PDB file of C-alpha atoms in Angstrom:
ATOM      1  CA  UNK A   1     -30.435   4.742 -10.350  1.00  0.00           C
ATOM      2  CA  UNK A   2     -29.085   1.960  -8.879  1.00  0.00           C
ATOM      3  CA  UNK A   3     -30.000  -0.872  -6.333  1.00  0.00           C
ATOM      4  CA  UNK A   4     -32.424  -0.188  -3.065  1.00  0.00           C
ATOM      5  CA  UNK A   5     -31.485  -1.826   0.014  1.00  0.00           C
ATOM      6  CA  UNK A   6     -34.814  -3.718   0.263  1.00  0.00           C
ATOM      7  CA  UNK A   7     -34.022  -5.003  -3.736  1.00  0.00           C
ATOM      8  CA  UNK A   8     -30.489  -5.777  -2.482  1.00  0.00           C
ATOM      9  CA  UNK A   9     -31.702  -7.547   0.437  1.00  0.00           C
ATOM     10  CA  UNK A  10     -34.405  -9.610  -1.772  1.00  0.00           C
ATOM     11  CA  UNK A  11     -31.261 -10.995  -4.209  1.00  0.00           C
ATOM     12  CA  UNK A  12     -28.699 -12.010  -1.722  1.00  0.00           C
ATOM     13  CA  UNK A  13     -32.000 -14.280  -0.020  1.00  0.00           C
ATOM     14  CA  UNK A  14     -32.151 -15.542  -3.427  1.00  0.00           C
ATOM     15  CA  UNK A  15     -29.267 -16.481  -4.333  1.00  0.00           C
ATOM     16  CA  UNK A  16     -28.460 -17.624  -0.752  1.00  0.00           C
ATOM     17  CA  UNK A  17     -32.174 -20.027  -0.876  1.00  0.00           C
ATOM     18  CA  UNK A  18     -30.758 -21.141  -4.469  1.00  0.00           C
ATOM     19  CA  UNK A  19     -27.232 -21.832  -2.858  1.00  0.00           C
ATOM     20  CA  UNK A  20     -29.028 -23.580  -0.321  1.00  0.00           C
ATOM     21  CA  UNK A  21     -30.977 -25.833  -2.761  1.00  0.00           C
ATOM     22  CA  UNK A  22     -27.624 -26.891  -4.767  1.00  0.00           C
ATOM     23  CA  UNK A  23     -25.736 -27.858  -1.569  1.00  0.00           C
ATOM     24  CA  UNK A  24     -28.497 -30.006  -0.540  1.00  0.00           C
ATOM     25  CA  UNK A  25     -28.897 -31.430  -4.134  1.00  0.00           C
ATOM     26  CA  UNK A  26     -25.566 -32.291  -4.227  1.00  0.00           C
ATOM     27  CA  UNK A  27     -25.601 -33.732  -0.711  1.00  0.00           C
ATOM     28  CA  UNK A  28     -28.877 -35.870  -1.484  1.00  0.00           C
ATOM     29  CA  UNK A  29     -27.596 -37.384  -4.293  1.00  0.00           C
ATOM     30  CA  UNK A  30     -23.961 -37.930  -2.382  1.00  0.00           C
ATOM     31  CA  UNK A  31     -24.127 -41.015  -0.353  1.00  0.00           C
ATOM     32  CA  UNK A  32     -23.937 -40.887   3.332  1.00  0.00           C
ATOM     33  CA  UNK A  33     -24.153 -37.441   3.941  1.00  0.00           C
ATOM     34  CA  UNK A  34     -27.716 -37.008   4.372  1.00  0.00           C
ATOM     35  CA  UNK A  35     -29.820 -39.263   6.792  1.00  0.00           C
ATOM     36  CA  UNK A  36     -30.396 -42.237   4.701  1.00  0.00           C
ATOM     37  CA  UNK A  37     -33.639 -41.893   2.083  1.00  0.00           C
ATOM     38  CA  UNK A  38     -34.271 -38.104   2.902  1.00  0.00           C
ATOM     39  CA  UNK A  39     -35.562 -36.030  -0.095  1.00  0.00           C
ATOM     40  CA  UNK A  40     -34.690 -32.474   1.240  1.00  0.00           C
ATOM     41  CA  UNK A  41     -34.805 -31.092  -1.854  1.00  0.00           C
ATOM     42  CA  UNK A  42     -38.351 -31.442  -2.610  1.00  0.00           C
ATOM     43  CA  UNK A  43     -39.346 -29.828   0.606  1.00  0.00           C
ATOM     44  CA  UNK A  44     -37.065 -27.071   0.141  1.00  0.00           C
ATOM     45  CA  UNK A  45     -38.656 -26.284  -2.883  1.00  0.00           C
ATOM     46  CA  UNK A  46     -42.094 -26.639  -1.024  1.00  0.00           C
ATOM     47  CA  UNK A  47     -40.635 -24.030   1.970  1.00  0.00           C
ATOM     48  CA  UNK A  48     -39.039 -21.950  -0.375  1.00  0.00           C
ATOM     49  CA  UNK A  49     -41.867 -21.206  -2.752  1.00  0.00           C
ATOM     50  CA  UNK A  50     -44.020 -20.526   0.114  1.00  0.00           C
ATOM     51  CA  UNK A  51     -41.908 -17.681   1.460  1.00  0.00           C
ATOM     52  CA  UNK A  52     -40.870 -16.157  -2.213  1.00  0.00           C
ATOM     53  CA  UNK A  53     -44.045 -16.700  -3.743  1.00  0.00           C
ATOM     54  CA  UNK A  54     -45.089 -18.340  -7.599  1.00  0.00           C
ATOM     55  CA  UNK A  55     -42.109 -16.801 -10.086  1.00  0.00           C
ATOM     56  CA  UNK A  56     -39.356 -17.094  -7.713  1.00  0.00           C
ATOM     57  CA  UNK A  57     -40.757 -20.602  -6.068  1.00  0.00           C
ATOM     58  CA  UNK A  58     -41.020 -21.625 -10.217  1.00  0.00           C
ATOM     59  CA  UNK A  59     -37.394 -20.650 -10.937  1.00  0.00           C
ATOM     60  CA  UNK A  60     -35.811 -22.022  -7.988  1.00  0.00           C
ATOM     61  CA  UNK A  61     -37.845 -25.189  -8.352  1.00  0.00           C
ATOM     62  CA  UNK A  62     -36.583 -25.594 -11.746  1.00  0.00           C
ATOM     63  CA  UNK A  63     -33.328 -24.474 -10.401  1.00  0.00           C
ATOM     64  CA  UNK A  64     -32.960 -27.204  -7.821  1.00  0.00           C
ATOM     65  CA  UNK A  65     -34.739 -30.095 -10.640  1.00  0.00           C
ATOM     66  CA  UNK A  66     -32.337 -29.380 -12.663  1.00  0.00           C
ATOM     67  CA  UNK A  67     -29.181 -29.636 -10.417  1.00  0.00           C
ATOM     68  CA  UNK A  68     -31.419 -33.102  -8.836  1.00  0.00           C
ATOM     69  CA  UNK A  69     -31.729 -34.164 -12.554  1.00  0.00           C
ATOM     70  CA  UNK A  70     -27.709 -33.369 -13.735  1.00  0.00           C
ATOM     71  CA  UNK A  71     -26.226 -35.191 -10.121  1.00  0.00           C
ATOM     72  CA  UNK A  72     -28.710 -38.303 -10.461  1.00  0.00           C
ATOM     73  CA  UNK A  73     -28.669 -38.646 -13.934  1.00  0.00           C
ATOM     74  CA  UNK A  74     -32.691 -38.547 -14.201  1.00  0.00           C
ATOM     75  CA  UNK A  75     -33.038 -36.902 -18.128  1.00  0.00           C
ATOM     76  CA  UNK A  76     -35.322 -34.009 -16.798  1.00  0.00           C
ATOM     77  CA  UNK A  77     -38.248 -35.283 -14.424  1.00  0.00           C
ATOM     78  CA  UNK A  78     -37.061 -33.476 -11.277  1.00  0.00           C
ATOM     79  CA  UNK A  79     -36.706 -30.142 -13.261  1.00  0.00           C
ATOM     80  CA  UNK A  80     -40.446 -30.447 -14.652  1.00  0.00           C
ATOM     81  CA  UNK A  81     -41.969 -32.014 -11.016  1.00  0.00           C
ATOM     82  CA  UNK A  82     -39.844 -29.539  -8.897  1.00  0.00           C
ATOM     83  CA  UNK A  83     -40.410 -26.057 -11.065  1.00  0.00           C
ATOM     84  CA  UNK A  84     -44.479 -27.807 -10.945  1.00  0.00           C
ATOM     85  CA  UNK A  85     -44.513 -27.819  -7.275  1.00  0.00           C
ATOM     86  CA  UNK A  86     -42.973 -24.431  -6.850  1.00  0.00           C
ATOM     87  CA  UNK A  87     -45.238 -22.757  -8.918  1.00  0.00           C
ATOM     88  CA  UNK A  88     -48.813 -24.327  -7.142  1.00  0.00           C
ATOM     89  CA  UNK A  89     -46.852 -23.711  -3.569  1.00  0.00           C
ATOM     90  CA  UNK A  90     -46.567 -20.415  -4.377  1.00  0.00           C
ATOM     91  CA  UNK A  91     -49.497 -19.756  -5.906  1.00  0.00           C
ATOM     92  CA  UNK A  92     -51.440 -21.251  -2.941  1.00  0.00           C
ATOM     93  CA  UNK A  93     -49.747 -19.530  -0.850  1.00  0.00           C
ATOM     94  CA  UNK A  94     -50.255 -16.029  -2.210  1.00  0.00           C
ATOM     95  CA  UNK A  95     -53.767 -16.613  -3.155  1.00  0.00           C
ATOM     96  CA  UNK A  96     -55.242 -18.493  -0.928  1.00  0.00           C
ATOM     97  CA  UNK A  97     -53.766 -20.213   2.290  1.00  0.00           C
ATOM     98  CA  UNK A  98     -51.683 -18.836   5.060  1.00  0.00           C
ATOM     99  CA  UNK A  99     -47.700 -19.738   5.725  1.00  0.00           C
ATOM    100  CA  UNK A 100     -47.462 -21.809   8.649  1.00  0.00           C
ATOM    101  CA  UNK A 101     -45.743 -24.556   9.504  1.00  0.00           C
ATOM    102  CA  UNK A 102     -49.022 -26.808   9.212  1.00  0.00           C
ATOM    103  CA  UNK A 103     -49.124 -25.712   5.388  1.00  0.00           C
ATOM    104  CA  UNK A 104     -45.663 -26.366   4.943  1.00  0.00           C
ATOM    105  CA  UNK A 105     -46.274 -29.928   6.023  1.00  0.00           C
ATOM    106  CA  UNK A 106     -49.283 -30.333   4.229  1.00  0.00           C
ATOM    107  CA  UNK A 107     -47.754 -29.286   1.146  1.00  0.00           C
ATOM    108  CA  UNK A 108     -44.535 -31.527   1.658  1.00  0.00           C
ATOM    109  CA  UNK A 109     -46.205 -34.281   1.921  1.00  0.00           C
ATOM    110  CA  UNK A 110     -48.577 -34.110  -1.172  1.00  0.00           C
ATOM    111  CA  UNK A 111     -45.099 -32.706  -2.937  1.00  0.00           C
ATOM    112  CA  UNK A 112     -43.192 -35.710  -1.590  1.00  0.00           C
ATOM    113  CA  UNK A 113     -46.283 -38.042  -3.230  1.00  0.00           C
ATOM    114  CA  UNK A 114     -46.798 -36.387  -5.928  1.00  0.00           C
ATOM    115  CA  UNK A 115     -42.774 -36.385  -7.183  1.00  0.00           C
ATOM    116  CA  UNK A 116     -41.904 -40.097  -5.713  1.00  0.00           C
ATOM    117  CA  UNK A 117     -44.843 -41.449  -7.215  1.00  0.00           C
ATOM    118  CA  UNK A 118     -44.319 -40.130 -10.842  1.00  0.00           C
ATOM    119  CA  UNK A 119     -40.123 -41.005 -10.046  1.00  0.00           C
ATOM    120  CA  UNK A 120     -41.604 -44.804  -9.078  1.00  0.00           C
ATOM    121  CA  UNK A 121     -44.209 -44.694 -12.583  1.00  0.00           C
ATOM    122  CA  UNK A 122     -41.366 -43.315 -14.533  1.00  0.00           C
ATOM    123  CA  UNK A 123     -37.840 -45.220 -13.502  1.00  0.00           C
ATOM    124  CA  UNK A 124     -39.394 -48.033 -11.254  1.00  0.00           C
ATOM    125  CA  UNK A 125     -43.044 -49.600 -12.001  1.00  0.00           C
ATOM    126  CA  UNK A 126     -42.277 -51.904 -15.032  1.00  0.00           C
ATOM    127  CA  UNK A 127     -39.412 -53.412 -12.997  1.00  0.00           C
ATOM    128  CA  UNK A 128     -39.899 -56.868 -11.547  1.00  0.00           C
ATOM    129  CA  UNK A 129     -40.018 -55.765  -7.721  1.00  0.00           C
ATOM    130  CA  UNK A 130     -41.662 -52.342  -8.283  1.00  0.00           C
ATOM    131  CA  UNK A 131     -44.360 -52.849  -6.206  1.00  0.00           C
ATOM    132  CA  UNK A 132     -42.470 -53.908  -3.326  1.00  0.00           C
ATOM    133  CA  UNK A 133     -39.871 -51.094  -4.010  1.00  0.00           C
ATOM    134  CA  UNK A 134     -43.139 -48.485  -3.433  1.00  0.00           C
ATOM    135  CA  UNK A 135     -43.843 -49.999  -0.246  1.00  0.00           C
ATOM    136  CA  UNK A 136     -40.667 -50.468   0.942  1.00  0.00           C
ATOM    137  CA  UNK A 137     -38.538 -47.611   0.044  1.00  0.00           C
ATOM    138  CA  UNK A 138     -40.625 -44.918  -1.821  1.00  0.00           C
ATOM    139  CA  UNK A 139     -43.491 -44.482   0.794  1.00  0.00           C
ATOM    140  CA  UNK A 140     -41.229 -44.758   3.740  1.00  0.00           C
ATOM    141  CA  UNK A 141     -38.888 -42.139   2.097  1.00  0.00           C
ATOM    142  CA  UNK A 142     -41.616 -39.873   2.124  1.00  0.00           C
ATOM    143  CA  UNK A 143     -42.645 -40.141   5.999  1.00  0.00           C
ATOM    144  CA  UNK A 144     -39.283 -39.778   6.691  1.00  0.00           C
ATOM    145  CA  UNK A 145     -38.679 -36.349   4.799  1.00  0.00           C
ATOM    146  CA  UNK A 146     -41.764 -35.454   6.201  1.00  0.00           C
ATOM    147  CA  UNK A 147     -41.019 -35.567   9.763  1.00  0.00           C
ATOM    148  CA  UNK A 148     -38.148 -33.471   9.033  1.00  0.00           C
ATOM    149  CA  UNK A 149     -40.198 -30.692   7.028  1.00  0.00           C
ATOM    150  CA  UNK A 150     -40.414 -27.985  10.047  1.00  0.00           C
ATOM    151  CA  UNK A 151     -36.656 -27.946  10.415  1.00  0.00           C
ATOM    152  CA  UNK A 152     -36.581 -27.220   6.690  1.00  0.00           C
ATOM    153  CA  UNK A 153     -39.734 -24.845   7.037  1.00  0.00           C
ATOM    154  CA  UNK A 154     -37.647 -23.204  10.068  1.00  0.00           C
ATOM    155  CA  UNK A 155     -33.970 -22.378   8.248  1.00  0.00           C
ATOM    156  CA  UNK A 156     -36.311 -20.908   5.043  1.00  0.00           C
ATOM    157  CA  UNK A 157     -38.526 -18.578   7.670  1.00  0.00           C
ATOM    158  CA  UNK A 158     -35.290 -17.998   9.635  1.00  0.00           C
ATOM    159  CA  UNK A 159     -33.414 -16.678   5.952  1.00  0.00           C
ATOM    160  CA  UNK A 160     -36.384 -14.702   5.037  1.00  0.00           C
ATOM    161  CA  UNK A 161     -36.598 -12.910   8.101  1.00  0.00           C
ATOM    162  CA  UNK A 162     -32.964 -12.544   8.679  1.00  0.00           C
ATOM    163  CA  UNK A 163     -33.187 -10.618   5.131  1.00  0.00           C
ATOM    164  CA  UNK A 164     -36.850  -9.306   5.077  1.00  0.00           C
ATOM    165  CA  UNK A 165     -37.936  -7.099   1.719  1.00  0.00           C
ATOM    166  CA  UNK A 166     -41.783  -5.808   0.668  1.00  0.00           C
ATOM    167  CA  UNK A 167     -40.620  -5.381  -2.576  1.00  0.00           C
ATOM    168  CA  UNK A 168     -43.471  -6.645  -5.660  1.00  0.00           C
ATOM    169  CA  UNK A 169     -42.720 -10.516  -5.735  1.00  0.00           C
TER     170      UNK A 169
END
């Protein structure tokens, strides 16, 4: 008994979404490729989840924190906040609110809180200028990502139809 198409088509949109989430990983924590302060990965994760639902959006969440965490050097807070957020975007998701792009930047933008806040508490807040650091970088960081959460929300719908499956989740 081997593979259906529709099981086929379900793990080559996984591993091309988990692809996806290393390149832009690498190209976050890379200097001068991305638009300066963007946090793609975080929305990814946010998109992603809500397409593939609470076990796959918790895997590739952890997935992505971990590559965020091994190319930035951050001892493990992206994989916990990032496998967090892919789980509860799922889970919402599935349970109880519908996929649109209004969700998606709803949910990015609590994400993007949630994670830069408990990055700032973590790495930043004891520092001498951490307050001014929130204001001026980590708050700003997250508008910007958010205004460029539908383009993110649009490649993961775009991947998920390209390779539709109504296989169990």
């Amino acid at each position: 008994m081997g593979l259906t198409a529709e099981k086929k088509r379900l793990i080559i949109r996984r591993v091309i979404f988990a692809v996806l989430l290393i390149f832009c990983a690498v190209i976050q924590n890379t200097p001068g490729l991305l638009p300066e302060h963007q946090l793609a990965v975080t929305v990814m994760v946010v998109c992603i989840a809500m397409f593939e639902r609470e076990t796959a959006g918790m895997l590739l969440g952890l997935l992505a924190g971990v590559v965020l965490d091994v190319t930035g050097g951050t001892q493990g807070i992206n994989a916990i906040l990032l496998t967090v957020i892919g789980l509860v975007c799922g889970m919402l998701v599935n349970n109880m609110i519908r996929n649109n792009i209004v969700t998606a930047l709803i949910f990015s933008a609590l994400a993007l809180l949630v994670h830069t806040f408990v990055y700032w508490i973590v790495f930043v807040a004891a520092g001498v200028h951490g307050g001014r650091l929130l204001l001026t970088f980590c708050l700003p960081s997250v508008l910007y990502t958010v205004i460029f959460t539908p383009l993110w929300f649009l490649i993961t719908r775009g991947i998920s139809r390209w390779l539709p499956s109504e296989v169990k989740r």
